[in-house]
C-alpha atoms as one frame of an Amber mdcrd trajectory, in Angstrom:
protein
  21.106  83.649 -47.804  20.857  86.973 -49.607  24.485  88.125 -49.698  25.530
  90.270 -52.596  28.087  88.504 -54.929  30.436  90.582 -56.971  31.467  88.906
 -60.173  34.664  90.393 -61.578  35.457  89.976 -65.264  38.641  91.365 -66.754
  38.688  91.584 -70.497  40.760  92.597 -73.511  39.767  92.157 -77.051  37.388
  89.367 -76.270  34.461  90.420 -78.520  34.349  87.042 -79.959  33.711  85.324
 -76.612  32.454  87.768 -73.963  28.894  87.646 -74.960  28.708  83.977 -73.925
  30.390  84.836 -70.761  28.002  87.523 -69.771  25.044  85.190 -70.784  26.344
  82.601 -68.236  26.309  85.399 -65.599  22.962  86.670 -66.642  21.453  83.181
 -66.488  22.332  82.652 -62.717  19.567  81.268 -60.533  20.850  83.347 -57.567
  19.709  86.949 -58.312  21.750  89.150 -55.796  24.806  89.785 -57.752  26.695
  92.621 -59.473  29.010  92.080 -62.391  31.934  94.463 -62.863  33.511  94.176
 -66.404  36.902  95.758 -66.531  37.981  96.455 -70.081  41.775  96.562 -70.176
  42.008  98.799 -73.245  40.259  96.663 -75.894  40.491  97.811 -79.582  37.832
  95.604 -80.961  34.194  95.836 -80.431  34.142  94.339 -76.781  32.565  97.547
 -75.359  29.676  97.464 -77.750  28.822  93.912 -76.596  29.252  94.658 -72.905
  26.993  97.686 -73.315  24.130  95.584 -74.659  23.974  94.052 -71.154  24.590
  97.235 -69.174  21.698  98.697 -71.117  19.201  96.025 -70.164  20.288  95.077
 -66.582  21.781  97.440 -64.062  23.627  94.723 -62.270  26.173  94.995 -65.009
  28.969  97.647 -64.703  31.320  98.513 -67.431  34.817 100.138 -66.596  37.289
 101.075 -69.282  41.088 101.703 -68.444  44.219 101.883 -70.545  45.954  98.625
 -71.201  47.725  97.654 -67.916  47.164  93.803 -67.845  44.959  91.282 -66.323
  46.242  91.754 -62.753  45.430  95.499 -62.823  41.971  94.894 -64.200  41.265
  92.378 -61.555  42.455  94.752 -58.917  40.194  97.540 -60.272  37.244  95.089
 -59.808  38.224  94.363 -56.342  38.381  98.033 -55.506  34.808  98.521 -56.879
  33.347  95.359 -55.584  30.631  95.768 -52.868  29.735  92.152 -52.339  30.254
  90.062 -49.442  31.557  87.293 -51.844  33.823  87.384 -54.839  33.429  85.356
 -58.043  36.090  85.784 -60.711  35.402  84.914 -64.397  37.592  85.420 -67.292
  35.934  86.899 -70.372  36.408  83.768 -72.537  35.183  81.212 -69.734  31.732
  80.260 -68.609  29.967  79.481 -65.251  27.073  77.112 -64.809  23.803  78.779
 -64.053  23.682  77.365 -60.630  27.258  78.111 -59.671  26.456  81.034 -57.256
  23.371  79.384 -55.715  25.126  76.068 -55.031  28.307  77.756 -53.728  26.218
  79.850 -51.335  24.259  76.849 -50.294  27.373  74.926 -49.584  29.011  77.681
 -47.570  25.933  78.315 -45.503  25.454  74.697 -44.369  25.772  74.255 -40.656
  28.699  71.922 -40.900  30.497  74.301 -43.185  30.176  77.344 -40.890  33.048
  79.689 -41.050  34.072  78.378 -44.560  35.591  81.213 -46.618  36.295  79.543
 -50.000  34.199  77.124 -52.134  35.940  75.299 -54.982  33.973  73.470 -57.699
  35.008  71.148 -60.399  35.356  72.067 -64.085  35.566  70.882 -67.584  37.222
  72.099 -70.786  35.394  73.140 -73.989  36.511  74.453 -77.410  33.487  75.626
 -79.465  30.500  74.837 -77.169  29.768  73.113 -73.962  27.967  70.289 -75.761
  31.316  68.686 -76.269  33.208  68.819 -72.960  36.687  67.586 -72.402  37.855
  66.236 -69.048  41.011  67.804 -67.678  44.063  65.684 -67.419  43.711  65.582
 -63.524  40.841  65.349 -60.988  40.328  68.123 -58.458  39.800  66.853 -54.925
  39.879  68.520 -51.455  43.204  67.017 -50.650  44.832  69.283 -53.131  43.503
  72.590 -51.750  46.350  73.311 -49.341  49.386  75.557 -49.416  52.170  72.950
 -49.881  50.251  71.233 -52.701  49.665  74.475 -54.606  53.348  75.509 -54.011
  54.994  72.327 -55.298  52.426  70.720 -57.554  50.925  73.714 -59.500  50.902
  73.025 -63.223  52.941  69.816 -62.949  50.134  67.961 -61.323  47.127  70.247
 -61.244  45.940  73.841 -61.220  42.587  75.510 -60.219  41.065  77.740 -62.839
  40.158  80.942 -61.121  36.487  80.728 -61.865  36.285  77.399 -59.917  36.701
  79.494 -56.802  34.076  81.338 -54.863  35.605  83.564 -52.088  34.674  85.576
 -49.045  35.576  89.078 -49.905  37.370  89.700 -46.673  40.162  87.394 -47.921
  41.222  90.148 -50.378  41.604  92.941 -47.809  45.329  92.617 -47.895  45.835
  91.077 -51.329  46.071  92.604 -54.773  47.238  90.816 -57.885  50.892  91.652
 -58.749  51.177  94.031 -61.602  54.731  92.734 -62.397  53.333  89.426 -63.804
  51.409  88.983 -67.008  50.592  85.330 -66.228  50.821  82.948 -63.104  49.157
  85.717 -61.067  46.363  83.274 -60.081  48.940  80.889 -58.795  50.209  83.615
 -56.475  46.651  84.394 -55.331  46.036  80.707 -54.429  49.303  80.589 -52.567
  48.568  83.810 -50.606  44.992  82.579 -49.744  45.881  79.069 -48.710  48.841
  80.098 -46.737  46.440  81.767 -44.228  44.726  78.349 -43.953  41.089  79.407
 -44.698  38.372  76.911 -44.347  37.788  75.468 -47.786  34.878  73.297 -49.122
  34.582  71.420 -52.274  31.653  70.739 -54.633  32.522  67.876 -56.893  30.222
  69.093 -59.740  31.126  70.723 -63.056  30.079  74.371 -62.354  32.890  76.101
 -64.347  33.893  75.668 -68.015  37.351  76.628 -69.308  37.644  77.526 -73.025
  40.460  76.476 -75.088  41.350  78.692 -77.966  44.497  79.918 -79.934  44.822
  83.066 -77.873  44.860  81.401 -74.557  47.906  82.631 -72.553  48.541  79.093
 -71.219  49.331  78.045 -74.765  52.272  80.338 -74.882  54.927  78.210 -73.123
  57.673  80.969 -73.185  55.318  83.576 -71.849  54.088  81.394 -68.965  57.619
  79.991 -68.062  59.192  83.551 -67.850  56.424  84.617 -65.526  56.909  81.581
 -63.472  60.480  82.370 -62.586  60.060  86.166 -62.244  57.453  85.246 -59.614
  60.380  84.294 -57.413  60.919  87.804 -56.339  57.268  88.086 -55.359  57.318
  84.712 -53.493  59.961  86.164 -51.183  57.565  88.810 -50.020  55.058  86.483
 -48.386  56.692  83.027 -48.055  58.525  82.195 -44.814  62.281  81.859 -45.335
  61.997  78.123 -44.916  59.283  77.666 -47.511  61.110  79.989 -49.980  64.335
  78.049 -49.929  62.605  74.789 -49.846  60.810  75.876 -53.125  64.020  77.076
 -54.674  65.735  73.838 -53.991  62.677  72.003 -55.402  62.647  74.117 -58.590
  66.344  73.790 -59.241  66.082  70.008 -58.958  63.017  69.746 -61.169  64.699
  71.842 -63.966  67.972  70.066 -63.574  66.123  66.725 -64.072  64.424  68.205
 -67.038  67.699  69.410 -68.487  69.323  66.075 -67.759  66.455  64.231 -69.638
  66.827  66.586 -72.579  70.634  65.837 -72.718  70.030  62.032 -72.767  67.358
  62.425 -75.506  69.766  64.498 -77.564  72.532  62.010 -77.183  70.214  59.215
 -78.316  69.246  61.302 -81.371  72.816  62.036 -82.351  73.679  58.340 -82.206
  70.548  57.310 -84.053  70.403  56.471 -87.785  66.698  56.500 -87.866  65.894
  60.130 -87.777  67.163  63.068 -89.818  69.541  64.679 -87.365  68.897  68.317
 -88.578  65.111  68.354 -87.941  65.372  66.630 -84.563  68.127  68.922 -83.249
  66.110  71.921 -84.375  63.054  70.631 -82.355  65.108  70.114 -79.282  66.979
  73.406 -79.406  63.538  74.919 -78.730  63.636  73.297 -75.258  67.204  74.432
 -74.586  65.622  77.375 -72.670  65.638  75.081 -69.718  69.372  75.542 -69.376
  68.913  79.241 -69.335  66.275  78.931 -66.736  68.535  76.925 -64.380  71.285
  79.649 -64.790  68.695  82.317 -63.897  67.783  80.455 -60.675  71.420  80.092
 -59.583  71.897  83.864 -60.285  68.891  84.583 -58.125  70.246  82.494 -55.311
  73.478  84.540 -55.209  71.331  87.622 -54.531  69.176  86.091 -51.755
């Protein structure tokens, strides 16, 4: 059990957090790793912090590129990776010191022979890992299949990318789509699980997801736009049956959401309890659901 693990860290203006991320890599009990940090055009002192580590340990590599997005940065990491296994970590998140060791131990057990993905559990933190927050869902092995990720992503669960540990061969024909600024990890999981690789699960907290104001997942509009723009990309690798099944599912889901909104708005208009102006202003922010449904129908006309 001496395989090289390539740890890929895309970063952009994460000087506040990346030192902790690199410490979590440096503290790994498994020693045979390389860490490729791809700086996507940072304008803060991210580079200075990274170079503290490249200066003391030649397992760290620093690559700078002009700002092209997280997908491009991850792709650069994949191109440069030499490892038999891949571990992604975002530059504001952390991994447990035993994550590589336990993942490799799991994948090399006799009963897990030919396993290509190990997924571990995770917890959420804000300022430090002494105060951990449980996610709103429990990861379990039954979720790690193509249909579950296709239909239940975000609404029921998602898998933070650093929970995964991957055989590098899985990425020979996959690169993260440059068209998306978010949801690219969803497409990665769909692609990988569609080919039905053997997956094993470690029900231990070996990954830590940081919540902070700059998290892209806090920007609802940004994420929802990329969610629907991903439809064009889905057509490239979904079967026709799966694609149209997913379109129908999405239309129904957002129709139901819009209908629920209309009922709530009607109740507010008829209510004497609330000040109408403030409530309508709040709900108008949600009106984008109607635009989204129109967008899907327009897409269907082109298919």
